[in-house]
Amino acid sequence: PTSITIITLSIIMGTIMTMSSSNWLMAWIGLELNMLAILPIISKPKTTRASEATIKYFLTQAIASAMMLLSSTTNAWQTGSWDILELKNKFSTTIMTLSLTMKMGAAPIHFWLPEVLQGTTLQTALLITTWQKLAPISLMYMISNNIQPALLMSAGILSMIVGGLGGINQTQLRKTMAYSSINNLGWTIMIMALSPNLAVMNIFIYMIMTTPIFLMMTSTSTKTLQNLTTTWTTSTATTLSIALLMLSTSGLPPFTGFMPKMLALNELITQKLTTLATLAIMTSLVSLLFYLRVTYLI
């Protein structure tokens, strides 16, 4: 119990430190604290798979942290300031954006996310897909004024495509949820360039929808599509809720998940980025495929 308390506190503390700091070093320390605290949680199941997942997670986060330090120190050399809002250097912003996308598991450096989720328990998967995204997204929100929009939008579109195509052939629900997470992060990152507040709303709605999905999967101990086909006999309401939540996450009207997507597309068209909006809708269609597959099986 003591260790659990310490670990939980460290995870919460780390995220809060990162979110509330105005200094790159403090933000970095918060992220490190957060990462080191979640490692024992990922490796808790004593399986080779869990250990592998832990090491994968550790290595990606460590590389991302190193990139973050590189970026902020370069910026500090050039501007003489460690302030988060003072990230003016082009090179620094690019490296920082890459590091943050890597930390939250968005494309182009998304490969670790499905693997890590598959290696851990459902509760840990929930933690990684929701809470662990808060810190990097808040940092990205803080520097969103200084990042070149083209960089954010290309990363966003890439995440959408990867999230859509990757999830199609999955039978493991955790991997499906990982790709769904990459897809939603794509929307968040893409709209971050135009309207950061909308991006924050998007990610919060995503978290609010993902949390019950994972919790219900935990309660029915559902791990594959195969399990899902048999759960409705034992717990009908739960299975129905999972189906509806899946559809909501896919962004199908009249569900909640449709709202942030509609607002994002509205913003894109207002900014005369119709091609990007069309691309986004196309990828959304692809990702709808695997959500519908889950719901259809139920």
PDB file of C-alpha atoms in Angstrom:
ATOM      1  CA  PRO A   1       0.000   0.000   0.000  1.00  0.00           C
ATOM      2  CA  THR A   2       2.779   2.441   0.883  1.00  0.00           C
ATOM      3  CA  SER A   3       4.490   1.933  -2.447  1.00  0.00           C
ATOM      4  CA  ILE A   4       1.192   2.320  -4.317  1.00  0.00           C
ATOM      5  CA  THR A   5       0.527   5.594  -2.506  1.00  0.00           C
ATOM      6  CA  ILE A   6       4.006   6.898  -3.305  1.00  0.00           C
ATOM      7  CA  ILE A   7       3.729   5.891  -6.966  1.00  0.00           C
ATOM      8  CA  THR A   8       0.268   7.409  -7.389  1.00  0.00           C
ATOM      9  CA  LEU A   9       1.370  10.622  -5.733  1.00  0.00           C
ATOM     10  CA  SER A  10       4.453  10.786  -7.942  1.00  0.00           C
ATOM     11  CA  ILE A  11       2.411  10.331 -11.107  1.00  0.00           C
ATOM     12  CA  ILE A  12      -0.035  13.055 -10.093  1.00  0.00           C
ATOM     13  CA  MET A  13       2.726  15.345  -8.844  1.00  0.00           C
ATOM     14  CA  GLY A  14       4.782  14.917 -12.006  1.00  0.00           C
ATOM     15  CA  THR A  15       1.897  15.867 -14.280  1.00  0.00           C
ATOM     16  CA  ILE A  16       0.870  18.809 -12.109  1.00  0.00           C
ATOM     17  CA  MET A  17       4.473  20.044 -11.930  1.00  0.00           C
ATOM     18  CA  THR A  18       4.747  19.974 -15.704  1.00  0.00           C
ATOM     19  CA  MET A  19       1.412  21.662 -16.226  1.00  0.00           C
ATOM     20  CA  SER A  20       2.010  24.443 -13.747  1.00  0.00           C
ATOM     21  CA  SER A  21       5.649  25.263 -14.450  1.00  0.00           C
ATOM     22  CA  SER A  22       6.801  28.240 -16.490  1.00  0.00           C
ATOM     23  CA  ASN A  23      10.335  26.951 -16.725  1.00  0.00           C
ATOM     24  CA  TRP A  24      11.597  24.249 -19.097  1.00  0.00           C
ATOM     25  CA  LEU A  25      13.707  22.549 -16.437  1.00  0.00           C
ATOM     26  CA  MET A  26      10.823  22.196 -14.015  1.00  0.00           C
ATOM     27  CA  ALA A  27       8.563  20.915 -16.780  1.00  0.00           C
ATOM     28  CA  TRP A  28      11.217  18.361 -17.695  1.00  0.00           C
ATOM     29  CA  ILE A  29      11.660  17.249 -14.074  1.00  0.00           C
ATOM     30  CA  GLY A  30       7.894  16.793 -13.788  1.00  0.00           C
ATOM     31  CA  LEU A  31       7.816  14.617 -16.899  1.00  0.00           C
ATOM     32  CA  GLU A  32      10.717  12.525 -15.634  1.00  0.00           C
ATOM     33  CA  LEU A  33       9.083  12.014 -12.240  1.00  0.00           C
ATOM     34  CA  ASN A  34       5.889  10.981 -13.981  1.00  0.00           C
ATOM     35  CA  MET A  35       7.696   8.530 -16.257  1.00  0.00           C
ATOM     36  CA  LEU A  36       9.758   6.920 -13.492  1.00  0.00           C
ATOM     37  CA  ALA A  37       6.650   6.487 -11.352  1.00  0.00           C
ATOM     38  CA  ILE A  38       4.631   4.717 -14.019  1.00  0.00           C
ATOM     39  CA  LEU A  39       7.363   2.201 -14.892  1.00  0.00           C
ATOM     40  CA  PRO A  40       6.668  -0.077 -11.871  1.00  0.00           C
ATOM     41  CA  ILE A  41       2.966   0.057 -12.695  1.00  0.00           C
ATOM     42  CA  ILE A  42       3.555  -1.128 -16.260  1.00  0.00           C
ATOM     43  CA  SER A  43       5.876  -3.907 -15.122  1.00  0.00           C
ATOM     44  CA  LYS A  44       3.567  -5.071 -12.325  1.00  0.00           C
ATOM     45  CA  PRO A  45       2.274  -8.189 -14.129  1.00  0.00           C
ATOM     46  CA  LYS A  46       5.257 -10.539 -13.843  1.00  0.00           C
ATOM     47  CA  THR A  47       5.296 -11.532 -17.496  1.00  0.00           C
ATOM     48  CA  THR A  48       7.972 -11.162 -20.148  1.00  0.00           C
ATOM     49  CA  ARG A  49       5.475  -9.142 -22.112  1.00  0.00           C
ATOM     50  CA  ALA A  50       5.031  -6.592 -19.358  1.00  0.00           C
ATOM     51  CA  SER A  51       8.800  -6.228 -18.936  1.00  0.00           C
ATOM     52  CA  GLU A  52       9.172  -5.725 -22.670  1.00  0.00           C
ATOM     53  CA  ALA A  53       6.437  -3.082 -22.615  1.00  0.00           C
ATOM     54  CA  THR A  54       8.137  -1.326 -19.701  1.00  0.00           C
ATOM     55  CA  ILE A  55      11.457  -1.188 -21.505  1.00  0.00           C
ATOM     56  CA  LYS A  56       9.854   0.053 -24.725  1.00  0.00           C
ATOM     57  CA  TYR A  57       8.018   2.748 -22.804  1.00  0.00           C
ATOM     58  CA  PHE A  58      11.119   3.753 -20.881  1.00  0.00           C
ATOM     59  CA  LEU A  59      13.318   4.015 -23.979  1.00  0.00           C
ATOM     60  CA  THR A  60      10.863   6.111 -26.009  1.00  0.00           C
ATOM     61  CA  GLN A  61      10.178   8.451 -23.108  1.00  0.00           C
ATOM     62  CA  ALA A  62      13.881   8.768 -22.332  1.00  0.00           C
ATOM     63  CA  ILE A  63      14.710   9.652 -25.943  1.00  0.00           C
ATOM     64  CA  ALA A  64      11.855  12.151 -26.000  1.00  0.00           C
ATOM     65  CA  SER A  65      13.120  13.688 -22.744  1.00  0.00           C
ATOM     66  CA  ALA A  66      16.608  13.977 -24.191  1.00  0.00           C
ATOM     67  CA  MET A  67      15.214  15.737 -27.258  1.00  0.00           C
ATOM     68  CA  MET A  68      13.261  18.045 -25.007  1.00  0.00           C
ATOM     69  CA  LEU A  69      16.396  18.981 -23.064  1.00  0.00           C
ATOM     70  CA  LEU A  70      18.323  19.515 -26.294  1.00  0.00           C
ATOM     71  CA  SER A  71      15.606  21.799 -27.606  1.00  0.00           C
ATOM     72  CA  SER A  72      15.261  23.874 -24.440  1.00  0.00           C
ATOM     73  CA  THR A  73      19.010  24.234 -23.894  1.00  0.00           C
ATOM     74  CA  THR A  74      19.534  25.318 -27.521  1.00  0.00           C
ATOM     75  CA  ASN A  75      16.801  27.857 -27.024  1.00  0.00           C
ATOM     76  CA  ALA A  76      18.318  29.017 -23.745  1.00  0.00           C
ATOM     77  CA  TRP A  77      21.673  29.519 -25.487  1.00  0.00           C
ATOM     78  CA  GLN A  78      20.077  31.636 -28.150  1.00  0.00           C
ATOM     79  CA  THR A  79      17.566  33.666 -26.164  1.00  0.00           C
ATOM     80  CA  GLY A  80      19.100  33.460 -22.703  1.00  0.00           C
ATOM     81  CA  SER A  81      15.765  32.445 -21.236  1.00  0.00           C
ATOM     82  CA  TRP A  82      14.401  29.156 -19.870  1.00  0.00           C
ATOM     83  CA  ASP A  83      10.852  30.433 -19.996  1.00  0.00           C
ATOM     84  CA  ILE A  84       8.440  28.028 -21.724  1.00  0.00           C
ATOM     85  CA  LEU A  85       6.676  30.842 -23.567  1.00  0.00           C
ATOM     86  CA  GLU A  86      10.002  32.187 -24.892  1.00  0.00           C
ATOM     87  CA  LEU A  87      10.643  29.248 -27.243  1.00  0.00           C
ATOM     88  CA  LYS A  88      11.392  31.451 -30.257  1.00  0.00           C
ATOM     89  CA  ASN A  89      14.086  29.473 -32.057  1.00  0.00           C
ATOM     90  CA  LYS A  90      12.859  27.574 -35.161  1.00  0.00           C
ATOM     91  CA  PHE A  91      15.117  24.569 -34.570  1.00  0.00           C
ATOM     92  CA  SER A  92      14.076  24.368 -30.927  1.00  0.00           C
ATOM     93  CA  THR A  93      10.364  24.488 -31.666  1.00  0.00           C
ATOM     94  CA  THR A  94      10.671  21.720 -34.266  1.00  0.00           C
ATOM     95  CA  ILE A  95      12.650  19.421 -31.963  1.00  0.00           C
ATOM     96  CA  MET A  96      10.335  20.205 -29.071  1.00  0.00           C
ATOM     97  CA  THR A  97       7.227  19.402 -31.116  1.00  0.00           C
ATOM     98  CA  LEU A  98       8.752  16.081 -32.188  1.00  0.00           C
ATOM     99  CA  SER A  99       9.677  15.282 -28.604  1.00  0.00           C
ATOM    100  CA  LEU A 100       6.169  16.067 -27.347  1.00  0.00           C
ATOM    101  CA  THR A 101       4.464  14.043 -30.098  1.00  0.00           C
ATOM    102  CA  MET A 102       6.779  11.180 -29.195  1.00  0.00           C
ATOM    103  CA  LYS A 103       5.862  11.528 -25.524  1.00  0.00           C
ATOM    104  CA  MET A 104       2.147  11.386 -26.180  1.00  0.00           C
ATOM    105  CA  GLY A 105       2.447   8.661 -28.797  1.00  0.00           C
ATOM    106  CA  ALA A 106       1.329  10.513 -31.898  1.00  0.00           C
ATOM    107  CA  ALA A 107       2.714   9.795 -35.376  1.00  0.00           C
ATOM    108  CA  PRO A 108       5.468   9.861 -36.727  1.00  0.00           C
ATOM    109  CA  ILE A 109       6.863   8.268 -33.557  1.00  0.00           C
ATOM    110  CA  HIS A 110       3.833   6.301 -32.459  1.00  0.00           C
ATOM    111  CA  PHE A 111       5.138   2.734 -32.771  1.00  0.00           C
ATOM    112  CA  TRP A 112       5.579   2.200 -29.045  1.00  0.00           C
ATOM    113  CA  LEU A 113       1.995   2.925 -28.014  1.00  0.00           C
ATOM    114  CA  PRO A 114       0.114  -0.168 -29.324  1.00  0.00           C
ATOM    115  CA  GLU A 115       2.945  -2.450 -28.178  1.00  0.00           C
ATOM    116  CA  VAL A 116       3.073  -1.009 -24.674  1.00  0.00           C
ATOM    117  CA  LEU A 117      -0.703  -1.131 -24.234  1.00  0.00           C
ATOM    118  CA  GLN A 118      -0.799  -4.733 -25.420  1.00  0.00           C
ATOM    119  CA  GLY A 119       1.830  -5.665 -22.854  1.00  0.00           C
ATOM    120  CA  THR A 120       0.060  -4.275 -19.803  1.00  0.00           C
ATOM    121  CA  THR A 121      -3.233  -4.565 -17.937  1.00  0.00           C
ATOM    122  CA  LEU A 122      -6.342  -2.668 -18.992  1.00  0.00           C
ATOM    123  CA  GLN A 123      -6.106  -0.251 -16.049  1.00  0.00           C
ATOM    124  CA  THR A 124      -2.537   0.665 -16.969  1.00  0.00           C
ATOM    125  CA  ALA A 125      -3.588   1.054 -20.586  1.00  0.00           C
ATOM    126  CA  LEU A 126      -6.252   3.483 -19.437  1.00  0.00           C
ATOM    127  CA  LEU A 127      -3.655   5.429 -17.456  1.00  0.00           C
ATOM    128  CA  ILE A 128      -1.294   5.665 -20.421  1.00  0.00           C
ATOM    129  CA  THR A 129      -3.964   6.690 -22.932  1.00  0.00           C
ATOM    130  CA  THR A 130      -5.475   9.400 -20.730  1.00  0.00           C
ATOM    131  CA  TRP A 131      -3.489  10.773 -17.796  1.00  0.00           C
ATOM    132  CA  GLN A 132      -0.091  10.442 -19.458  1.00  0.00           C
ATOM    133  CA  LYS A 133      -1.231  12.628 -22.346  1.00  0.00           C
ATOM    134  CA  LEU A 134      -2.046  15.605 -20.122  1.00  0.00           C
ATOM    135  CA  ALA A 135       1.497  16.831 -19.507  1.00  0.00           C
ATOM    136  CA  PRO A 136       2.801  16.803 -23.122  1.00  0.00           C
ATOM    137  CA  ILE A 137      -0.441  18.297 -24.431  1.00  0.00           C
ATOM    138  CA  SER A 138      -0.359  21.113 -21.886  1.00  0.00           C
ATOM    139  CA  LEU A 139       3.237  21.879 -22.908  1.00  0.00           C
ATOM    140  CA  MET A 140       2.255  21.845 -26.565  1.00  0.00           C
ATOM    141  CA  TYR A 141      -0.634  24.160 -25.743  1.00  0.00           C
ATOM    142  CA  MET A 142       1.775  26.588 -24.074  1.00  0.00           C
ATOM    143  CA  ILE A 143       4.117  26.752 -27.068  1.00  0.00           C
ATOM    144  CA  SER A 144       1.423  26.449 -29.750  1.00  0.00           C
ATOM    145  CA  ASN A 145       1.885  30.102 -30.748  1.00  0.00           C
ATOM    146  CA  ASN A 146       5.517  29.515 -31.657  1.00  0.00           C
ATOM    147  CA  ILE A 147       5.249  26.237 -33.582  1.00  0.00           C
ATOM    148  CA  GLN A 148       4.993  26.429 -37.371  1.00  0.00           C
ATOM    149  CA  PRO A 149       1.409  25.468 -38.275  1.00  0.00           C
ATOM    150  CA  ALA A 150       2.570  23.282 -41.175  1.00  0.00           C
ATOM    151  CA  LEU A 151       4.519  21.059 -38.760  1.00  0.00           C
ATOM    152  CA  LEU A 152       1.555  20.551 -36.452  1.00  0.00           C
ATOM    153  CA  MET A 153      -0.872  19.936 -39.274  1.00  0.00           C
ATOM    154  CA  SER A 154       1.311  17.399 -41.044  1.00  0.00           C
ATOM    155  CA  ALA A 155       1.903  15.550 -37.755  1.00  0.00           C
ATOM    156  CA  GLY A 156      -1.834  15.652 -37.102  1.00  0.00           C
ATOM    157  CA  ILE A 157      -2.840  14.322 -40.509  1.00  0.00           C
ATOM    158  CA  LEU A 158      -0.164  11.624 -40.306  1.00  0.00           C
ATOM    159  CA  SER A 159      -1.481  10.527 -36.904  1.00  0.00           C
ATOM    160  CA  MET A 160      -5.006  10.364 -38.283  1.00  0.00           C
ATOM    161  CA  ILE A 161      -3.950   8.218 -41.228  1.00  0.00           C
ATOM    162  CA  VAL A 162      -1.841   5.915 -39.040  1.00  0.00           C
ATOM    163  CA  GLY A 163      -4.574   5.653 -36.412  1.00  0.00           C
ATOM    164  CA  GLY A 164      -7.184   4.878 -39.044  1.00  0.00           C
ATOM    165  CA  LEU A 165      -5.238   2.321 -41.039  1.00  0.00           C
ATOM    166  CA  GLY A 166      -3.496   0.693 -38.077  1.00  0.00           C
ATOM    167  CA  GLY A 167      -6.686  -0.121 -36.215  1.00  0.00           C
ATOM    168  CA  ILE A 168      -8.458  -1.877 -39.073  1.00  0.00           C
ATOM    169  CA  ASN A 169      -6.768  -5.251 -38.877  1.00  0.00           C
ATOM    170  CA  GLN A 170      -6.649  -5.526 -35.078  1.00  0.00           C
ATOM    171  CA  THR A 171      -8.391  -8.179 -33.046  1.00  0.00           C
ATOM    172  CA  GLN A 172      -6.876  -7.134 -29.728  1.00  0.00           C
ATOM    173  CA  LEU A 173      -9.021  -4.434 -28.170  1.00  0.00           C
ATOM    174  CA  ARG A 174      -6.103  -2.752 -26.432  1.00  0.00           C
ATOM    175  CA  LYS A 175      -4.297  -2.273 -29.723  1.00  0.00           C
ATOM    176  CA  THR A 176      -7.507  -1.016 -31.298  1.00  0.00           C
ATOM    177  CA  MET A 177      -7.812   1.500 -28.476  1.00  0.00           C
ATOM    178  CA  ALA A 178      -4.165   2.509 -28.974  1.00  0.00           C
ATOM    179  CA  TYR A 179      -4.778   3.291 -32.646  1.00  0.00           C
ATOM    180  CA  SER A 180      -7.979   5.074 -31.714  1.00  0.00           C
ATOM    181  CA  SER A 181      -5.891   7.155 -29.323  1.00  0.00           C
ATOM    182  CA  ILE A 182      -3.370   7.967 -32.080  1.00  0.00           C
ATOM    183  CA  ASN A 183      -6.241   8.972 -34.336  1.00  0.00           C
ATOM    184  CA  ASN A 184      -7.760  11.320 -31.754  1.00  0.00           C
ATOM    185  CA  LEU A 185      -4.359  12.810 -30.957  1.00  0.00           C
ATOM    186  CA  GLY A 186      -4.093  13.518 -34.672  1.00  0.00           C
ATOM    187  CA  TRP A 187      -7.221  15.661 -34.517  1.00  0.00           C
ATOM    188  CA  THR A 188      -5.964  17.378 -31.385  1.00  0.00           C
ATOM    189  CA  ILE A 189      -2.536  18.180 -32.847  1.00  0.00           C
ATOM    190  CA  MET A 190      -3.926  19.332 -36.168  1.00  0.00           C
ATOM    191  CA  ILE A 191      -6.355  21.791 -34.623  1.00  0.00           C
ATOM    192  CA  MET A 192      -3.713  22.949 -32.102  1.00  0.00           C
ATOM    193  CA  ALA A 193      -2.213  25.044 -34.915  1.00  0.00           C
ATOM    194  CA  LEU A 194      -5.404  27.042 -35.428  1.00  0.00           C
ATOM    195  CA  SER A 195      -7.304  26.972 -32.172  1.00  0.00           C
ATOM    196  CA  PRO A 196      -5.469  25.604 -29.116  1.00  0.00           C
ATOM    197  CA  ASN A 197      -8.555  25.835 -26.919  1.00  0.00           C
ATOM    198  CA  LEU A 198     -10.471  23.596 -29.278  1.00  0.00           C
ATOM    199  CA  ALA A 199      -7.598  21.110 -29.163  1.00  0.00           C
ATOM    200  CA  VAL A 200      -7.803  20.977 -25.374  1.00  0.00           C
ATOM    201  CA  MET A 201     -11.548  20.460 -25.516  1.00  0.00           C
ATOM    202  CA  ASN A 202     -11.064  17.682 -28.069  1.00  0.00           C
ATOM    203  CA  ILE A 203      -8.598  15.779 -25.912  1.00  0.00           C
ATOM    204  CA  PHE A 204     -10.751  16.131 -22.793  1.00  0.00           C
ATOM    205  CA  ILE A 205     -13.812  14.795 -24.577  1.00  0.00           C
ATOM    206  CA  TYR A 206     -11.702  11.923 -25.859  1.00  0.00           C
ATOM    207  CA  MET A 207     -10.537  11.143 -22.329  1.00  0.00           C
ATOM    208  CA  ILE A 208     -14.073  11.300 -20.972  1.00  0.00           C
ATOM    209  CA  MET A 209     -15.148   8.754 -23.594  1.00  0.00           C
ATOM    210  CA  THR A 210     -12.137   6.441 -23.305  1.00  0.00           C
ATOM    211  CA  THR A 211     -12.218   6.117 -19.529  1.00  0.00           C
ATOM    212  CA  PRO A 212     -15.584   4.303 -19.323  1.00  0.00           C
ATOM    213  CA  ILE A 213     -14.665   2.069 -22.281  1.00  0.00           C
ATOM    214  CA  PHE A 214     -11.563   0.834 -20.489  1.00  0.00           C
ATOM    215  CA  LEU A 215     -13.344   0.558 -17.154  1.00  0.00           C
ATOM    216  CA  MET A 216     -16.127  -1.528 -18.653  1.00  0.00           C
ATOM    217  CA  MET A 217     -13.600  -3.704 -20.464  1.00  0.00           C
ATOM    218  CA  THR A 218     -11.902  -4.223 -17.113  1.00  0.00           C
ATOM    219  CA  SER A 219     -15.127  -5.108 -15.344  1.00  0.00           C
ATOM    220  CA  THR A 220     -16.077  -7.676 -17.989  1.00  0.00           C
ATOM    221  CA  SER A 221     -12.380  -8.643 -18.471  1.00  0.00           C
ATOM    222  CA  THR A 222     -12.697  -8.265 -22.232  1.00  0.00           C
ATOM    223  CA  LYS A 223      -9.425  -8.256 -24.133  1.00  0.00           C
ATOM    224  CA  THR A 224     -10.198  -9.357 -27.693  1.00  0.00           C
ATOM    225  CA  LEU A 225     -13.008  -8.982 -30.188  1.00  0.00           C
ATOM    226  CA  GLN A 226     -13.688 -12.664 -29.556  1.00  0.00           C
ATOM    227  CA  ASN A 227     -14.401 -11.948 -25.868  1.00  0.00           C
ATOM    228  CA  LEU A 228     -16.626  -9.064 -26.839  1.00  0.00           C
ATOM    229  CA  THR A 229     -18.944 -11.273 -28.889  1.00  0.00           C
ATOM    230  CA  THR A 230     -19.706 -13.383 -25.819  1.00  0.00           C
ATOM    231  CA  THR A 231     -20.044 -10.671 -23.132  1.00  0.00           C
ATOM    232  CA  TRP A 232     -23.498  -9.449 -24.122  1.00  0.00           C
ATOM    233  CA  THR A 233     -25.094 -12.622 -22.753  1.00  0.00           C
ATOM    234  CA  THR A 234     -23.728 -11.939 -19.269  1.00  0.00           C
ATOM    235  CA  SER A 235     -23.771  -8.130 -19.130  1.00  0.00           C
ATOM    236  CA  THR A 236     -26.005  -6.584 -21.755  1.00  0.00           C
ATOM    237  CA  ALA A 237     -26.046  -2.976 -20.562  1.00  0.00           C
ATOM    238  CA  THR A 238     -22.261  -2.802 -20.294  1.00  0.00           C
ATOM    239  CA  THR A 239     -21.736  -4.213 -23.761  1.00  0.00           C
ATOM    240  CA  LEU A 240     -24.291  -1.844 -25.229  1.00  0.00           C
ATOM    241  CA  SER A 241     -22.568   1.080 -23.509  1.00  0.00           C
ATOM    242  CA  ILE A 242     -19.202   0.002 -24.944  1.00  0.00           C
ATOM    243  CA  ALA A 243     -20.786  -0.084 -28.407  1.00  0.00           C
ATOM    244  CA  LEU A 244     -22.292   3.382 -28.056  1.00  0.00           C
ATOM    245  CA  LEU A 245     -19.095   4.835 -26.612  1.00  0.00           C
ATOM    246  CA  MET A 246     -17.112   3.359 -29.508  1.00  0.00           C
ATOM    247  CA  LEU A 247     -19.449   5.054 -31.964  1.00  0.00           C
ATOM    248  CA  SER A 248     -19.120   8.277 -30.021  1.00  0.00           C
ATOM    249  CA  THR A 249     -15.317   8.082 -30.093  1.00  0.00           C
ATOM    250  CA  SER A 250     -15.484   7.585 -33.844  1.00  0.00           C
ATOM    251  CA  GLY A 251     -17.169  10.971 -34.140  1.00  0.00           C
ATOM    252  CA  LEU A 252     -20.522   9.816 -35.449  1.00  0.00           C
ATOM    253  CA  PRO A 253     -23.418  12.244 -34.992  1.00  0.00           C
ATOM    254  CA  PRO A 254     -25.542  12.507 -32.780  1.00  0.00           C
ATOM    255  CA  PHE A 255     -22.924  11.438 -30.206  1.00  0.00           C
ATOM    256  CA  THR A 256     -20.670  13.743 -28.193  1.00  0.00           C
ATOM    257  CA  GLY A 257     -17.557  12.810 -30.173  1.00  0.00           C
ATOM    258  CA  PHE A 258     -19.051  14.486 -33.216  1.00  0.00           C
ATOM    259  CA  MET A 259     -18.932  17.961 -31.679  1.00  0.00           C
ATOM    260  CA  PRO A 260     -15.154  18.564 -31.463  1.00  0.00           C
ATOM    261  CA  LYS A 261     -14.668  17.115 -34.937  1.00  0.00           C
ATOM    262  CA  MET A 262     -17.363  19.338 -36.380  1.00  0.00           C
ATOM    263  CA  LEU A 263     -15.856  22.403 -34.699  1.00  0.00           C
ATOM    264  CA  ALA A 264     -12.392  21.440 -35.945  1.00  0.00           C
ATOM    265  CA  LEU A 265     -13.600  21.051 -39.521  1.00  0.00           C
ATOM    266  CA  ASN A 266     -15.458  24.338 -39.218  1.00  0.00           C
ATOM    267  CA  GLU A 267     -12.234  26.024 -38.098  1.00  0.00           C
ATOM    268  CA  LEU A 268     -10.270  24.451 -40.970  1.00  0.00           C
ATOM    269  CA  ILE A 269     -12.773  25.635 -43.559  1.00  0.00           C
ATOM    270  CA  THR A 270     -12.859  29.115 -42.020  1.00  0.00           C
ATOM    271  CA  GLN A 271      -9.069  29.233 -42.486  1.00  0.00           C
ATOM    272  CA  LYS A 272      -9.490  28.232 -46.166  1.00  0.00           C
ATOM    273  CA  LEU A 273      -7.877  24.833 -45.603  1.00  0.00           C
ATOM    274  CA  THR A 274     -10.523  22.849 -47.448  1.00  0.00           C
ATOM    275  CA  THR A 275      -8.073  20.209 -48.735  1.00  0.00           C
ATOM    276  CA  LEU A 276      -6.936  19.469 -45.193  1.00  0.00           C
ATOM    277  CA  ALA A 277     -10.550  19.281 -44.023  1.00  0.00           C
ATOM    278  CA  THR A 278     -11.373  16.792 -46.801  1.00  0.00           C
ATOM    279  CA  LEU A 279      -8.351  14.665 -45.865  1.00  0.00           C
ATOM    280  CA  ALA A 280      -9.432  14.717 -42.230  1.00  0.00           C
ATOM    281  CA  ILE A 281     -12.931  13.548 -43.139  1.00  0.00           C
ATOM    282  CA  MET A 282     -11.485  10.748 -45.264  1.00  0.00           C
ATOM    283  CA  THR A 283      -9.286   9.463 -42.444  1.00  0.00           C
ATOM    284  CA  SER A 284     -12.229   9.754 -40.093  1.00  0.00           C
ATOM    285  CA  LEU A 285     -14.147   7.460 -42.435  1.00  0.00           C
ATOM    286  CA  VAL A 286     -11.336   4.903 -42.352  1.00  0.00           C
ATOM    287  CA  SER A 287     -11.245   4.898 -38.567  1.00  0.00           C
ATOM    288  CA  LEU A 288     -15.027   4.576 -38.456  1.00  0.00           C
ATOM    289  CA  LEU A 289     -14.491   1.204 -40.116  1.00  0.00           C
ATOM    290  CA  PHE A 290     -12.898  -0.431 -37.097  1.00  0.00           C
ATOM    291  CA  TYR A 291     -15.242   1.201 -34.595  1.00  0.00           C
ATOM    292  CA  LEU A 292     -18.190  -0.115 -36.585  1.00  0.00           C
ATOM    293  CA  ARG A 293     -16.558  -3.521 -36.634  1.00  0.00           C
ATOM    294  CA  VAL A 294     -16.524  -3.603 -32.858  1.00  0.00           C
ATOM    295  CA  THR A 295     -20.122  -2.434 -32.616  1.00  0.00           C
ATOM    296  CA  TYR A 296     -21.321  -4.782 -35.331  1.00  0.00           C
ATOM    297  CA  LEU A 297     -19.856  -7.793 -33.528  1.00  0.00           C
ATOM    298  CA  ILE A 298     -21.852  -6.845 -30.494  1.00  0.00           C
TER     299      ILE A 298
END
